[in-house]
mmCIF file of C-alpha atoms and ligand atoms in Angstrom:
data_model
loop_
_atom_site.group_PDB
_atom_site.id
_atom_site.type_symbol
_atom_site.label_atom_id
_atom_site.label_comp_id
_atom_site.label_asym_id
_atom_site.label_seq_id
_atom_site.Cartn_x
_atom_site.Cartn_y
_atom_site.Cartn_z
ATOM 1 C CA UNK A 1 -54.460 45.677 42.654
ATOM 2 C CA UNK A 2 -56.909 43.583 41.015
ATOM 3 C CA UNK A 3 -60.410 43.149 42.861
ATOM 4 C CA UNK A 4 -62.719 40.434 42.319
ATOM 5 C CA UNK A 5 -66.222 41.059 42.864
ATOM 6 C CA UNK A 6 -67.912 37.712 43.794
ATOM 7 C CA UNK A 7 -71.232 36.897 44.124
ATOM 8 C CA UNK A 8 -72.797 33.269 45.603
ATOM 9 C CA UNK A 9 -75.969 32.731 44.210
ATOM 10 C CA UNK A 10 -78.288 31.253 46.886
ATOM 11 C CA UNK A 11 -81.669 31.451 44.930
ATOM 12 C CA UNK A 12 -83.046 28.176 44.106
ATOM 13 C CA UNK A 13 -83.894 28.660 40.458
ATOM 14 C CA UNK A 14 -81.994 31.432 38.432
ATOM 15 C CA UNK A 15 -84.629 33.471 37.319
ATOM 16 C CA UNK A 16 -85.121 36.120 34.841
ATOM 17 C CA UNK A 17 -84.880 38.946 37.655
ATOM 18 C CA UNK A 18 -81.858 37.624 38.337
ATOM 19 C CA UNK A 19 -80.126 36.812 35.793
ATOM 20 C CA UNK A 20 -80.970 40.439 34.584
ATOM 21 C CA UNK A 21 -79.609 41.816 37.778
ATOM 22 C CA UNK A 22 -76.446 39.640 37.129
ATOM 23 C CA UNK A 23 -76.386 40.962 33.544
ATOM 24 C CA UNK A 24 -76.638 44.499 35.104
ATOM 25 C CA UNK A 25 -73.780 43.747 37.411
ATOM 26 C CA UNK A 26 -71.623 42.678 34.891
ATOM 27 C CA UNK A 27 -71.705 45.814 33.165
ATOM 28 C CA UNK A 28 -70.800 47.870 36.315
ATOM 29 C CA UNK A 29 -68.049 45.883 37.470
ATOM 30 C CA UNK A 30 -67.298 44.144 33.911
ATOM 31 C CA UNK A 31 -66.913 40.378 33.199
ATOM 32 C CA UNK A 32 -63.308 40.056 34.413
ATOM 33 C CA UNK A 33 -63.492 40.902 37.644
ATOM 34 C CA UNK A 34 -66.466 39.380 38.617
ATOM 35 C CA UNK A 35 -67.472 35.411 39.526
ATOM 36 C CA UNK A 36 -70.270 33.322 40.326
ATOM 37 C CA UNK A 37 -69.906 30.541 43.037
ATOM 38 C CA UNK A 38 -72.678 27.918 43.926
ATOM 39 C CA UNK A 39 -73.717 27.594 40.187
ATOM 40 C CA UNK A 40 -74.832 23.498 40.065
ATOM 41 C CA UNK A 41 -76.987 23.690 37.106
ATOM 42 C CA UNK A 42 -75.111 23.466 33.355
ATOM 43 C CA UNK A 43 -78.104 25.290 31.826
ATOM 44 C CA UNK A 44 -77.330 28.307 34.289
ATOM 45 C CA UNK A 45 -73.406 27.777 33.843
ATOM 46 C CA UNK A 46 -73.592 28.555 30.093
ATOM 47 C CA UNK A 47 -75.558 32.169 30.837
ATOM 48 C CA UNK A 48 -73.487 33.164 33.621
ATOM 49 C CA UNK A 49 -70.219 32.597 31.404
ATOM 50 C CA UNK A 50 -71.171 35.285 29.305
ATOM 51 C CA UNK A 51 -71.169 37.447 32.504
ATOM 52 C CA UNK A 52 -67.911 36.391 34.263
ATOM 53 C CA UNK A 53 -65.943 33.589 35.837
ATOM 54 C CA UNK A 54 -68.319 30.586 37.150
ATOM 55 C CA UNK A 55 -67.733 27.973 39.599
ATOM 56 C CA UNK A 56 -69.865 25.349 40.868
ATOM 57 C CA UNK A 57 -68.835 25.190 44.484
ATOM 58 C CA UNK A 58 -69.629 27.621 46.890
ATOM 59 C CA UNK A 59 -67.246 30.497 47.891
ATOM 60 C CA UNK A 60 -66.855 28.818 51.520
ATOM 61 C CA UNK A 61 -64.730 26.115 49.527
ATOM 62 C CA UNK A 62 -62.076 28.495 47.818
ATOM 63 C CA UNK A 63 -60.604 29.465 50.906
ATOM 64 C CA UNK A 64 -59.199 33.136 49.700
ATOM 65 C CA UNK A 65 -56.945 35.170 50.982
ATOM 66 C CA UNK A 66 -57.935 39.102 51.762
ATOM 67 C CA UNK A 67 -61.971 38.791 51.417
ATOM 68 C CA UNK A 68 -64.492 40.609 53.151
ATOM 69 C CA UNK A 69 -68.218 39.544 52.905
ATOM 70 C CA UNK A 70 -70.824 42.128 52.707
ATOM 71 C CA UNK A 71 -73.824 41.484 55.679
ATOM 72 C CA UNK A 72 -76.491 43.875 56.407
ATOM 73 C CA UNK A 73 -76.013 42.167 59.434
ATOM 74 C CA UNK A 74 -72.391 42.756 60.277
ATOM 75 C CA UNK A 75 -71.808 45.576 63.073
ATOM 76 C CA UNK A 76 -69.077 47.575 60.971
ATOM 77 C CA UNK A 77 -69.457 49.352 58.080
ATOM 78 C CA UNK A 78 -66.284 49.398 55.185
ATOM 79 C CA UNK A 79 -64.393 52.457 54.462
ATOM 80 C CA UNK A 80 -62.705 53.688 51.911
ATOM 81 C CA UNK A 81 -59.212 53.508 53.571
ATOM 82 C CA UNK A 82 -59.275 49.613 54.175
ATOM 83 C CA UNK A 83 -61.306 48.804 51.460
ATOM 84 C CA UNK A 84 -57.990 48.724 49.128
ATOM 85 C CA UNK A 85 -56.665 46.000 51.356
ATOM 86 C CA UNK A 86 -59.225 43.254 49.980
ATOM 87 C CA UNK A 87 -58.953 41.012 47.563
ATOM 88 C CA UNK A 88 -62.504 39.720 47.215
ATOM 89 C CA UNK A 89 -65.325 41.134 47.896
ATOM 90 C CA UNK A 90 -68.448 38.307 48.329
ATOM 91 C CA UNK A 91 -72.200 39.253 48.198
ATOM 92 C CA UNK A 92 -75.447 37.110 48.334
ATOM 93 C CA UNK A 93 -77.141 36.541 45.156
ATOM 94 C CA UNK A 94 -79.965 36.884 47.262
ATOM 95 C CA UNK A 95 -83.625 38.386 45.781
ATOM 96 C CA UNK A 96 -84.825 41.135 48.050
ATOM 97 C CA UNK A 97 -86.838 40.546 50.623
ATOM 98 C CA UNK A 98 -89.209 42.468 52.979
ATOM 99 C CA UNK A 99 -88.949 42.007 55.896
ATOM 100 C CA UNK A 100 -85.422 41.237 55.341
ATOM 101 C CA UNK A 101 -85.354 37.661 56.242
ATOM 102 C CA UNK A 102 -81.132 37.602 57.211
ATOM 103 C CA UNK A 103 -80.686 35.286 54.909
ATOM 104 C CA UNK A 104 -77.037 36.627 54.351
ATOM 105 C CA UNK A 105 -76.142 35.664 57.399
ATOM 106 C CA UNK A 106 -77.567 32.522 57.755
ATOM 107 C CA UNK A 107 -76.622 30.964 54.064
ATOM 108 C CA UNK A 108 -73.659 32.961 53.591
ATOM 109 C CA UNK A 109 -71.469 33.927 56.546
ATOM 110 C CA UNK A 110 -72.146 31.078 58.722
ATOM 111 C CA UNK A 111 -71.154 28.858 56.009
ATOM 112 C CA UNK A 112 -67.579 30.617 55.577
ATOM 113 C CA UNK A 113 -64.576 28.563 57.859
ATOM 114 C CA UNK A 114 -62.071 30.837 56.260
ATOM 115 C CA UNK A 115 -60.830 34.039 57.850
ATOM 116 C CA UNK A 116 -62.763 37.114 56.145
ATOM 117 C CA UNK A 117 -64.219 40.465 57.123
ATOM 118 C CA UNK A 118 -67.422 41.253 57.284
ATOM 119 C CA UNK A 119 -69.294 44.796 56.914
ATOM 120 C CA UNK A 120 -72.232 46.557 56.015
ATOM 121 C CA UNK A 121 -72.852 49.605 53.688
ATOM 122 C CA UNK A 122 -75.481 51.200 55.615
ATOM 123 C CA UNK A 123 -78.298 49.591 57.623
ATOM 124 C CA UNK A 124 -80.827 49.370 54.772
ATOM 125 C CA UNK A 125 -81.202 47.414 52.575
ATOM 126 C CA UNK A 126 -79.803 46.992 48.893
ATOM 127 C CA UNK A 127 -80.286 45.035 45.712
ATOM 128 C CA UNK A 128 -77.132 43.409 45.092
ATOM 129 C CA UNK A 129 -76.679 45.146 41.669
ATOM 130 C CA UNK A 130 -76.619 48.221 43.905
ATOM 131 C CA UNK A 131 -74.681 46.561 46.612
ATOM 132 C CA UNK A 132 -71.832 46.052 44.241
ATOM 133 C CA UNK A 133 -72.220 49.484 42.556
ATOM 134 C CA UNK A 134 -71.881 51.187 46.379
ATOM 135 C CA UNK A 135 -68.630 48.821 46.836
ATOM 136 C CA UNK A 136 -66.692 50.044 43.745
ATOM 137 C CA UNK A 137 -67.516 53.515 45.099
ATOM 138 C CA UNK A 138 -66.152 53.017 48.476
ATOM 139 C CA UNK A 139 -63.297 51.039 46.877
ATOM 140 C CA UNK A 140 -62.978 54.381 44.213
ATOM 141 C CA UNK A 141 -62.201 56.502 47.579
ATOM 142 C CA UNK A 142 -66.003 57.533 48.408
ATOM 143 C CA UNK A 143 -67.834 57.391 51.744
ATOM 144 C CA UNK A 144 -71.410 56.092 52.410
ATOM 145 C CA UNK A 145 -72.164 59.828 53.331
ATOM 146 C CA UNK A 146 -71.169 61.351 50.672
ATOM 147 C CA UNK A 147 -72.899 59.121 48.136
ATOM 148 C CA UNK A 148 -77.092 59.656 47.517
ATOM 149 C CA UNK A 149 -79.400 57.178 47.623
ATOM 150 C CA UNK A 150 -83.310 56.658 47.140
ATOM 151 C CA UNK A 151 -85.250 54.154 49.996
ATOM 152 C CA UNK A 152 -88.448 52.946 48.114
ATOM 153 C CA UNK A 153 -88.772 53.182 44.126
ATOM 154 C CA UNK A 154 -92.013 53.165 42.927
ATOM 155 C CA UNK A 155 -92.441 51.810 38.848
ATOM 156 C CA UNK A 156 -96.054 52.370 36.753
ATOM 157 C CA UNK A 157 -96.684 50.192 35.837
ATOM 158 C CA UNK A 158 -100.503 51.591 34.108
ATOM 159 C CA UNK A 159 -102.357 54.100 34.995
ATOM 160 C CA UNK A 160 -104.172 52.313 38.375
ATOM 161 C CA UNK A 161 -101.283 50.061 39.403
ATOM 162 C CA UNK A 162 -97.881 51.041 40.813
ATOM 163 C CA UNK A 163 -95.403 48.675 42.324
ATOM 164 C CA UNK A 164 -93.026 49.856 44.867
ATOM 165 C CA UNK A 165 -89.270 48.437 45.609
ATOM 166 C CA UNK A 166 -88.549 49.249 49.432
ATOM 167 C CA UNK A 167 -85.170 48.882 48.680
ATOM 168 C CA UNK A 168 -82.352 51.490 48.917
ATOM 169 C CA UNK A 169 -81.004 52.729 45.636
ATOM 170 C CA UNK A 170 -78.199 54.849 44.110
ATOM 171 C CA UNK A 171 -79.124 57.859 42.562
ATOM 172 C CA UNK A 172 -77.087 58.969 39.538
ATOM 173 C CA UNK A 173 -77.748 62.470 38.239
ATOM 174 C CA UNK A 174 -80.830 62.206 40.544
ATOM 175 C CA UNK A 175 -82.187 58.853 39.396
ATOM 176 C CA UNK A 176 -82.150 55.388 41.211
ATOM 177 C CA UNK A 177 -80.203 52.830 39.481
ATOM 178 C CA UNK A 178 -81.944 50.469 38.242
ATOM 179 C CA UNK A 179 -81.374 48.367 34.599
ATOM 180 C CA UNK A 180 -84.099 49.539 31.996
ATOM 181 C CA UNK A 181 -83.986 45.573 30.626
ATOM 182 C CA UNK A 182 -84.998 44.960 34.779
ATOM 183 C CA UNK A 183 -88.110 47.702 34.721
ATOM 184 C CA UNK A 184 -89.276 46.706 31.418
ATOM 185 C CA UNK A 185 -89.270 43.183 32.605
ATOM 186 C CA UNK A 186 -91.871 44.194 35.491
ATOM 187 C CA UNK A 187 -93.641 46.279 33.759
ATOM 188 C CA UNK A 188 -94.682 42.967 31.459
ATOM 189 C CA UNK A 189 -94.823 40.207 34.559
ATOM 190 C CA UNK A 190 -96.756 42.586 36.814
ATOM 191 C CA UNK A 191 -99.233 43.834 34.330
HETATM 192 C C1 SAM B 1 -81.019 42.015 48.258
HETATM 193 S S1 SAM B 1 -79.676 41.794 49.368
HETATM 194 C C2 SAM B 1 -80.356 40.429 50.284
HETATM 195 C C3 SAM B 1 -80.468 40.729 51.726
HETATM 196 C C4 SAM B 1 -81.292 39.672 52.478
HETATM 197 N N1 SAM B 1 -82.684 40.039 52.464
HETATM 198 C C5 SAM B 1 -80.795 39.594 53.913
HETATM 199 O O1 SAM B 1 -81.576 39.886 54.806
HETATM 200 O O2 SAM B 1 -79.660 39.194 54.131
HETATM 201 C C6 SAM B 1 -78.448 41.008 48.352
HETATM 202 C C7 SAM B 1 -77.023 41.140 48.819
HETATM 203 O O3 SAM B 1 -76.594 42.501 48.737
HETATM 204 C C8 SAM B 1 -75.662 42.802 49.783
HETATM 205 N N2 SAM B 1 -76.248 43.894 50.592
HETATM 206 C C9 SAM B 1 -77.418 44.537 50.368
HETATM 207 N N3 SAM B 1 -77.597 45.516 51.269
HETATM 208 C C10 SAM B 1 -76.538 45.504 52.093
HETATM 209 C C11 SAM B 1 -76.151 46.274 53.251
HETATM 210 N N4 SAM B 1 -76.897 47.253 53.704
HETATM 211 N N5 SAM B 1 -74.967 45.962 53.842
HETATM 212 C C12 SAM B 1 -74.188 44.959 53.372
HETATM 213 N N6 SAM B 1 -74.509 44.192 52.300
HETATM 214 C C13 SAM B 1 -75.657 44.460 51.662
HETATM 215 C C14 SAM B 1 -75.476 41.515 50.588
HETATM 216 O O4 SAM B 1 -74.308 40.853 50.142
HETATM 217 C C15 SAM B 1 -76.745 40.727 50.249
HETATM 218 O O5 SAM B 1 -76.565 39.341 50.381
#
């Protein structure tokens, strides 16, 4: 069964962080089975295309069939076993932020009237690249517990400053995952 991997971008502005961490997702889940909803702007439209399927309503208009919504917020957490049964999977194209402000819940799944799931993948936490990347896992037939993650990444940025991302990442062979286009561009805006 096909799987779409949906994400509603609720930034105001589609900046380059973004659109790198769309690029990024792209890649993992490739262009065909993934869409962006809420896209007004035809500037924004034209780079997304290159990444997957664009619309410019919001995903609380396309009433689907089989979704599930991923919430830091929501009180269960998806499993491997039902994850097959969806159809959609929807994720804020939220920034993150710290304190985590619940701004899923509040732009996302109190905007949805149509019937849909909604779980978390863990309490902390994620960047939605690495959302999506812990989704195809679980989807794949792998647990939260037995998958590794890093809270915090710290990137040099020279030899006095360091920036640190308290978000939870994916380690692969031991290292968080993270897009090298993504650290290079902080490396150059934070200098
Ligand atoms: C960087 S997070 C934004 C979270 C935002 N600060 C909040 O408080 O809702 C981007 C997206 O990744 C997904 N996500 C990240 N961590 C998650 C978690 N622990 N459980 C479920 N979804 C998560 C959600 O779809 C979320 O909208």
């Amino acid at each position: 069964m096909k799987q779409i991997f949906i994400i509603e971008h609720l930034e105001p502005e589609l900046g380059k962080w973004c659109l790198i961490e769309y690029k990024h997702i792209s890649k993992i889940v490739r262009k065909s089975n993934l869409w962006f909803t809420n896209i007004k702007n035809n500037k924004d439209k034209k780079k997304l295309n290159k990444l997957g399927k664009v619309f410019s309503e919001s995903v609380s208009r396309l009433n689907l069939k089989n979704s599930c919504i991923l919430d830091p917020e929501s009180s269960k957490t998806l499993n491997p076993k039902e994850s097959g049964k969806f159809n959609y999977f929807i994720f804020g194209g939220i920034l993150g932020d710290y304190p985590p402000r619940k701004r899923t819940k509040h732009e996302l799944t109190s905007k949805i009237n149509f019937k849909t799931a909604k779980r978390n993948i863990g309490k902390e936490q994620m960047s939605t690249d690495n959302a999506i990347y812990t989704v195809k896992q679980i989807v794949k037939g792998k647990g939260l517990k037995k998958m590794k993650f890093q809270d915090t990444i710290s990137i040099k940025i020279n030899k006095i400053l360091t920036i640190d991302l308290p978000y939870r990442y994916n380690l692969i062979k031991n290292k968080p995952l993270i897009s090298r286009e993504l650290v290079k561009h902080i490396k150059k805006t934070e200098k």
